[in-house]
Each structure stands twice: as structure tokens, then as C-alpha cells.
mmCIF file of C-alpha atoms in Angstrom:
data_model
loop_
_atom_site.group_PDB
_atom_site.id
_atom_site.type_symbol
_atom_site.label_atom_id
_atom_site.label_comp_id
_atom_site.label_asym_id
_atom_site.label_seq_id
_atom_site.Cartn_x
_atom_site.Cartn_y
_atom_site.Cartn_z
ATOM 1 C CA UNK A 1 -1.817 9.005 -35.298
ATOM 2 C CA UNK A 2 -1.592 7.885 -31.667
ATOM 3 C CA UNK A 3 -4.797 7.442 -29.705
ATOM 4 C CA UNK A 4 -4.861 8.848 -26.185
ATOM 5 C CA UNK A 5 -6.414 6.613 -23.532
ATOM 6 C CA UNK A 6 -7.383 7.917 -20.099
ATOM 7 C CA UNK A 7 -6.964 5.574 -17.112
ATOM 8 C CA UNK A 8 -8.212 6.048 -13.551
ATOM 9 C CA UNK A 9 -6.207 4.260 -10.879
ATOM 10 C CA UNK A 10 -7.652 3.563 -7.428
ATOM 11 C CA UNK A 11 -6.133 2.651 -4.085
ATOM 12 C CA UNK A 12 -9.301 1.659 -2.184
ATOM 13 C CA UNK A 13 -9.712 2.404 1.485
ATOM 14 C CA UNK A 14 -12.647 3.323 3.670
ATOM 15 C CA UNK A 15 -10.913 6.188 5.499
ATOM 16 C CA UNK A 16 -8.772 7.269 2.532
ATOM 17 C CA UNK A 17 -9.351 6.240 -1.089
ATOM 18 C CA UNK A 18 -6.575 7.429 -3.370
ATOM 19 C CA UNK A 19 -7.349 8.155 -7.010
ATOM 20 C CA UNK A 20 -5.190 9.205 -9.939
ATOM 21 C CA UNK A 21 -5.883 9.870 -13.607
ATOM 22 C CA UNK A 22 -3.316 9.554 -16.386
ATOM 23 C CA UNK A 23 -3.384 9.794 -20.159
ATOM 24 C CA UNK A 24 -1.515 7.238 -22.258
ATOM 25 C CA UNK A 25 -0.511 8.064 -25.831
ATOM 26 C CA UNK A 26 1.634 5.279 -27.236
ATOM 27 C CA UNK A 27 4.331 4.849 -24.596
ATOM 28 C CA UNK A 28 3.974 8.399 -23.243
ATOM 29 C CA UNK A 29 2.326 8.844 -19.832
ATOM 30 C CA UNK A 30 0.844 12.183 -18.760
ATOM 31 C CA UNK A 31 -0.567 13.182 -15.393
ATOM 32 C CA UNK A 32 -4.128 14.536 -15.464
ATOM 33 C CA UNK A 33 -5.268 14.724 -11.827
ATOM 34 C CA UNK A 34 -5.097 12.955 -8.488
ATOM 35 C CA UNK A 35 -6.498 13.171 -4.997
ATOM 36 C CA UNK A 36 -7.720 11.390 -1.906
ATOM 37 C CA UNK A 37 -11.339 10.896 -0.843
ATOM 38 C CA UNK A 38 -11.431 10.931 2.957
ATOM 39 C CA UNK A 39 -14.236 9.823 5.245
ATOM 40 C CA UNK A 40 -14.589 9.946 9.026
ATOM 41 C CA UNK A 41 -15.478 6.915 11.181
ATOM 42 C CA UNK A 42 -17.886 9.085 13.180
ATOM 43 C CA UNK A 43 -20.105 9.431 10.084
ATOM 44 C CA UNK A 44 -21.107 5.753 10.172
ATOM 45 C CA UNK A 45 -20.614 3.075 7.540
ATOM 46 C CA UNK A 46 -23.569 3.959 5.306
ATOM 47 C CA UNK A 47 -22.693 7.653 5.023
ATOM 48 C CA UNK A 48 -19.017 6.875 4.448
ATOM 49 C CA UNK A 49 -19.806 4.492 1.594
ATOM 50 C CA UNK A 50 -22.235 7.020 0.118
ATOM 51 C CA UNK A 51 -19.545 9.718 0.257
ATOM 52 C CA UNK A 52 -17.021 7.436 -1.481
ATOM 53 C CA UNK A 53 -19.524 6.495 -4.197
ATOM 54 C CA UNK A 54 -20.736 10.046 -4.770
ATOM 55 C CA UNK A 55 -17.247 11.568 -4.900
ATOM 56 C CA UNK A 56 -15.790 8.783 -7.044
ATOM 57 C CA UNK A 57 -18.730 9.109 -9.453
ATOM 58 C CA UNK A 58 -17.963 12.844 -9.695
ATOM 59 C CA UNK A 59 -14.288 12.090 -10.446
ATOM 60 C CA UNK A 60 -15.350 9.650 -13.181
ATOM 61 C CA UNK A 61 -17.824 12.148 -14.665
ATOM 62 C CA UNK A 62 -15.282 14.992 -14.600
ATOM 63 C CA UNK A 63 -12.281 13.123 -16.017
ATOM 64 C CA UNK A 64 -14.100 10.580 -18.227
ATOM 65 C CA UNK A 65 -11.622 7.678 -18.056
ATOM 66 C CA UNK A 66 -11.936 4.739 -20.426
ATOM 67 C CA UNK A 67 -10.535 2.223 -17.962
ATOM 68 C CA UNK A 68 -10.100 1.835 -14.233
ATOM 69 C CA UNK A 69 -7.286 -0.029 -12.470
ATOM 70 C CA UNK A 70 -8.130 -1.042 -8.901
ATOM 71 C CA UNK A 71 -5.573 -2.272 -6.406
ATOM 72 C CA UNK A 72 -6.677 -5.542 -4.842
ATOM 73 C CA UNK A 73 -6.928 -5.736 -1.075
ATOM 74 C CA UNK A 74 -4.011 -7.036 0.947
ATOM 75 C CA UNK A 75 -4.706 -7.560 4.620
ATOM 76 C CA UNK A 76 -2.390 -9.804 6.581
ATOM 77 C CA UNK A 77 -4.175 -10.440 9.859
ATOM 78 C CA UNK A 78 -7.008 -8.020 10.625
ATOM 79 C CA UNK A 79 -10.383 -9.342 9.402
ATOM 80 C CA UNK A 80 -12.157 -6.067 10.291
ATOM 81 C CA UNK A 81 -9.738 -4.095 8.123
ATOM 82 C CA UNK A 82 -10.253 -6.588 5.289
ATOM 83 C CA UNK A 83 -14.007 -6.150 5.518
ATOM 84 C CA UNK A 84 -13.759 -2.342 5.452
ATOM 85 C CA UNK A 85 -11.431 -2.391 2.447
ATOM 86 C CA UNK A 86 -13.823 -4.843 0.802
ATOM 87 C CA UNK A 87 -16.682 -2.366 1.241
ATOM 88 C CA UNK A 88 -14.604 0.440 -0.295
ATOM 89 C CA UNK A 89 -13.541 -1.796 -3.215
ATOM 90 C CA UNK A 90 -17.176 -2.739 -3.838
ATOM 91 C CA UNK A 91 -18.142 0.937 -4.033
ATOM 92 C CA UNK A 92 -15.286 1.581 -6.478
ATOM 93 C CA UNK A 93 -16.247 -1.371 -8.684
ATOM 94 C CA UNK A 94 -19.906 -0.312 -8.597
ATOM 95 C CA UNK A 95 -19.102 3.258 -9.675
ATOM 96 C CA UNK A 96 -16.888 1.923 -12.493
ATOM 97 C CA UNK A 97 -19.546 -0.550 -13.644
ATOM 98 C CA UNK A 98 -22.205 2.167 -13.610
ATOM 99 C CA UNK A 99 -19.971 4.256 -15.873
ATOM 100 C CA UNK A 100 -19.411 1.198 -18.125
ATOM 101 C CA UNK A 101 -15.628 1.378 -17.699
ATOM 102 C CA UNK A 102 -13.147 -1.365 -18.486
ATOM 103 C CA UNK A 103 -12.191 -2.730 -15.047
ATOM 104 C CA UNK A 104 -8.817 -4.259 -14.214
ATOM 105 C CA UNK A 105 -7.684 -5.415 -10.792
ATOM 106 C CA UNK A 106 -4.055 -5.873 -9.776
ATOM 107 C CA UNK A 107 -2.342 -7.228 -6.675
ATOM 108 C CA UNK A 108 -0.278 -4.619 -4.780
ATOM 109 C CA UNK A 109 2.960 -6.561 -5.386
ATOM 110 C CA UNK A 110 2.187 -6.723 -9.109
ATOM 111 C CA UNK A 111 1.742 -2.933 -9.266
ATOM 112 C CA UNK A 112 4.953 -2.349 -7.307
ATOM 113 C CA UNK A 113 6.898 -4.759 -9.510
ATOM 114 C CA UNK A 114 5.614 -3.018 -12.638
ATOM 115 C CA UNK A 115 6.290 0.542 -11.449
ATOM 116 C CA UNK A 116 9.320 0.176 -9.152
ATOM 117 C CA UNK A 117 10.794 -3.114 -10.358
ATOM 118 C CA UNK A 118 10.503 -4.739 -6.926
ATOM 119 C CA UNK A 119 7.335 -6.457 -5.716
ATOM 120 C CA UNK A 120 7.930 -5.608 -2.068
ATOM 121 C CA UNK A 121 8.790 -1.936 -2.551
ATOM 122 C CA UNK A 122 7.804 0.406 0.257
ATOM 123 C CA UNK A 123 5.557 3.450 -0.073
ATOM 124 C CA UNK A 124 8.511 5.850 -0.360
ATOM 125 C CA UNK A 125 9.904 3.894 -3.318
ATOM 126 C CA UNK A 126 6.509 3.875 -5.063
ATOM 127 C CA UNK A 127 6.151 7.621 -4.457
ATOM 128 C CA UNK A 128 9.640 8.280 -5.867
ATOM 129 C CA UNK A 129 8.983 6.307 -9.057
ATOM 130 C CA UNK A 130 5.566 7.912 -9.588
ATOM 131 C CA UNK A 131 7.221 11.329 -9.277
ATOM 132 C CA UNK A 132 9.877 10.246 -11.769
ATOM 133 C CA UNK A 133 7.394 8.813 -14.285
ATOM 134 C CA UNK A 134 4.930 11.695 -13.877
ATOM 135 C CA UNK A 135 7.112 14.708 -13.037
ATOM 136 C CA UNK A 136 4.267 17.232 -13.351
ATOM 137 C CA UNK A 137 2.051 15.361 -10.866
ATOM 138 C CA UNK A 138 3.374 16.997 -7.701
ATOM 139 C CA UNK A 139 1.919 14.111 -5.692
ATOM 140 C CA UNK A 140 2.604 14.160 -1.935
ATOM 141 C CA UNK A 141 0.020 11.712 -0.558
ATOM 142 C CA UNK A 142 0.866 8.011 -0.467
ATOM 143 C CA UNK A 143 -2.723 6.975 -1.281
ATOM 144 C CA UNK A 144 -2.764 9.135 -4.426
ATOM 145 C CA UNK A 145 0.710 7.881 -5.439
ATOM 146 C CA UNK A 146 -0.473 4.280 -5.059
ATOM 147 C CA UNK A 147 -3.503 5.061 -7.228
ATOM 148 C CA UNK A 148 -1.331 6.652 -9.930
ATOM 149 C CA UNK A 149 0.930 3.585 -9.729
ATOM 150 C CA UNK A 150 -2.096 1.347 -10.385
ATOM 151 C CA UNK A 151 -2.950 3.409 -13.468
ATOM 152 C CA UNK A 152 0.666 3.270 -14.691
ATOM 153 C CA UNK A 153 0.778 -0.492 -14.153
ATOM 154 C CA UNK A 154 -2.422 -0.901 -16.142
ATOM 155 C CA UNK A 155 -1.016 1.166 -18.990
ATOM 156 C CA UNK A 156 2.064 -1.064 -19.164
ATOM 157 C CA UNK A 157 0.414 -4.413 -18.478
ATOM 158 C CA UNK A 158 -2.512 -3.901 -20.844
ATOM 159 C CA UNK A 159 -0.092 -3.264 -23.682
ATOM 160 C CA UNK A 160 1.929 -6.367 -22.855
ATOM 161 C CA UNK A 161 -1.166 -8.592 -22.721
ATOM 162 C CA UNK A 162 -2.329 -7.196 -26.042
ATOM 163 C CA UNK A 163 1.029 -7.804 -27.751
ATOM 164 C CA UNK A 164 1.138 -11.399 -26.461
ATOM 165 C CA UNK A 165 -2.444 -12.080 -27.571
ATOM 166 C CA UNK A 166 -1.710 -10.534 -30.979
ATOM 167 C CA UNK A 167 1.457 -12.580 -31.393
ATOM 168 C CA UNK A 168 -0.409 -15.772 -30.510
ATOM 169 C CA UNK A 169 -3.133 -14.881 -33.008
ATOM 170 C CA UNK A 170 -0.550 -13.895 -35.651
ATOM 171 C CA UNK A 171 -1.767 -10.279 -35.719
ATOM 172 C CA UNK A 172 0.160 -7.044 -36.029
ATOM 173 C CA UNK A 173 -0.787 -4.941 -33.010
ATOM 174 C CA UNK A 174 -0.890 -1.148 -33.112
ATOM 175 C CA UNK A 175 -2.347 1.689 -31.051
ATOM 176 C CA UNK A 176 -1.880 2.602 -27.430
ATOM 177 C CA UNK A 177 -1.551 0.011 -24.664
ATOM 178 C CA UNK A 178 -4.965 0.512 -23.124
ATOM 179 C CA UNK A 179 -6.674 0.616 -26.520
ATOM 180 C CA UNK A 180 -5.226 -2.841 -27.167
ATOM 181 C CA UNK A 181 -6.036 -4.126 -23.702
ATOM 182 C CA UNK A 182 -7.555 -7.542 -23.387
ATOM 183 C CA UNK A 183 -8.691 -7.110 -19.811
ATOM 184 C CA UNK A 184 -12.222 -8.017 -18.968
ATOM 185 C CA UNK A 185 -14.882 -5.417 -19.623
ATOM 186 C CA UNK A 186 -17.647 -5.000 -17.154
ATOM 187 C CA UNK A 187 -20.916 -3.931 -18.658
ATOM 188 C CA UNK A 188 -24.437 -3.771 -17.380
ATOM 189 C CA UNK A 189 -26.649 -5.725 -19.714
#
């Protein structure tokens, strides 16, 4: 019997936070849902963060993931953009911690390498591979595709980490990739 694990992927952003939910059963990936949470600069920082937290908490409550994969921030030169993405990431991590989810964070290049095979893939390449790996998704928004890519990367990478840890410990590893994951768990004591 194969256990099905549900993973929520997030592409954090203050104006647009992409999210995507997949199910993993063994090596089989299935699309569940995806979307983008949008906020307007005119609403002010506090209201925008509240909207992101409230909506993301609703997504978590509706889809009940067991793990969350969050794309780490990459900002080359703009410190203001880095700060805004940092706020959005904090809201995402808070919502995940409140739901007692397993939290994994991945660099954008790591996600791209895992999903596309090239660490510096562009958004069109990521979108194309997400559509190929999840043909029923019908994803058309880059933010949602990036979020689904984060979830896919977690499904693959968690399984790899688990197999390596099991081999080092001399164990026989079975079950789905995320069930075997050795990523850190965030829990509120």
C-alpha cells in the first residue's frame, strides 16, 4: 500500500504569492490545486500581510497539506524588494508553523535544477516542465507554476534525503518520498 502525501509549494511575494498543492503517492505526482494570492500596494503593508496570512491559512485549512516547500528569496540588488519578500516569507512560515506543517526551504536554482534540470532555467522553462509533470494542472500563472515546482522539488528531494539517510543507517527505506523526509519539522512547543 502506498501512502499519499500532500505538499503545498509556495512562491512568496508581497504583491503576488503563488501557491500549489500536489499529492505524492510513491513516485506518482498529482495536481490538487493552485492559485495566486494578490495584494495591492495601496492597501498598506499591514493589510497586505494580513490578507496573505488569512488567505494562506484558508488554503492550508482547505487542502490540509502535510508539508510545505517555500522558495527562498533571491534579490540581486534591490534591498526594498528583499525586505518585502522577507515579510511575505515570514507570513508564509508563520501560517505553516501555526498549522504544525513540516517546513522545507529551497533556493530558486535548486528548485529549477530539480524540476527542469538546469539551475538557471527561465520562467517559461519552469512552466513547461510543470505542465509536463502535472498535465491536469492547467497552470497559466508563473507564480503558481513556481509554487508547484517547489512542491515537486520537495517531493523528489525529500525522498533522496531519506534514501541517503537510510543507506547510511543501514535501513531499508519504504513509503512515499515525503513520508520518508528528513527535513526539519517546525512545531510550536
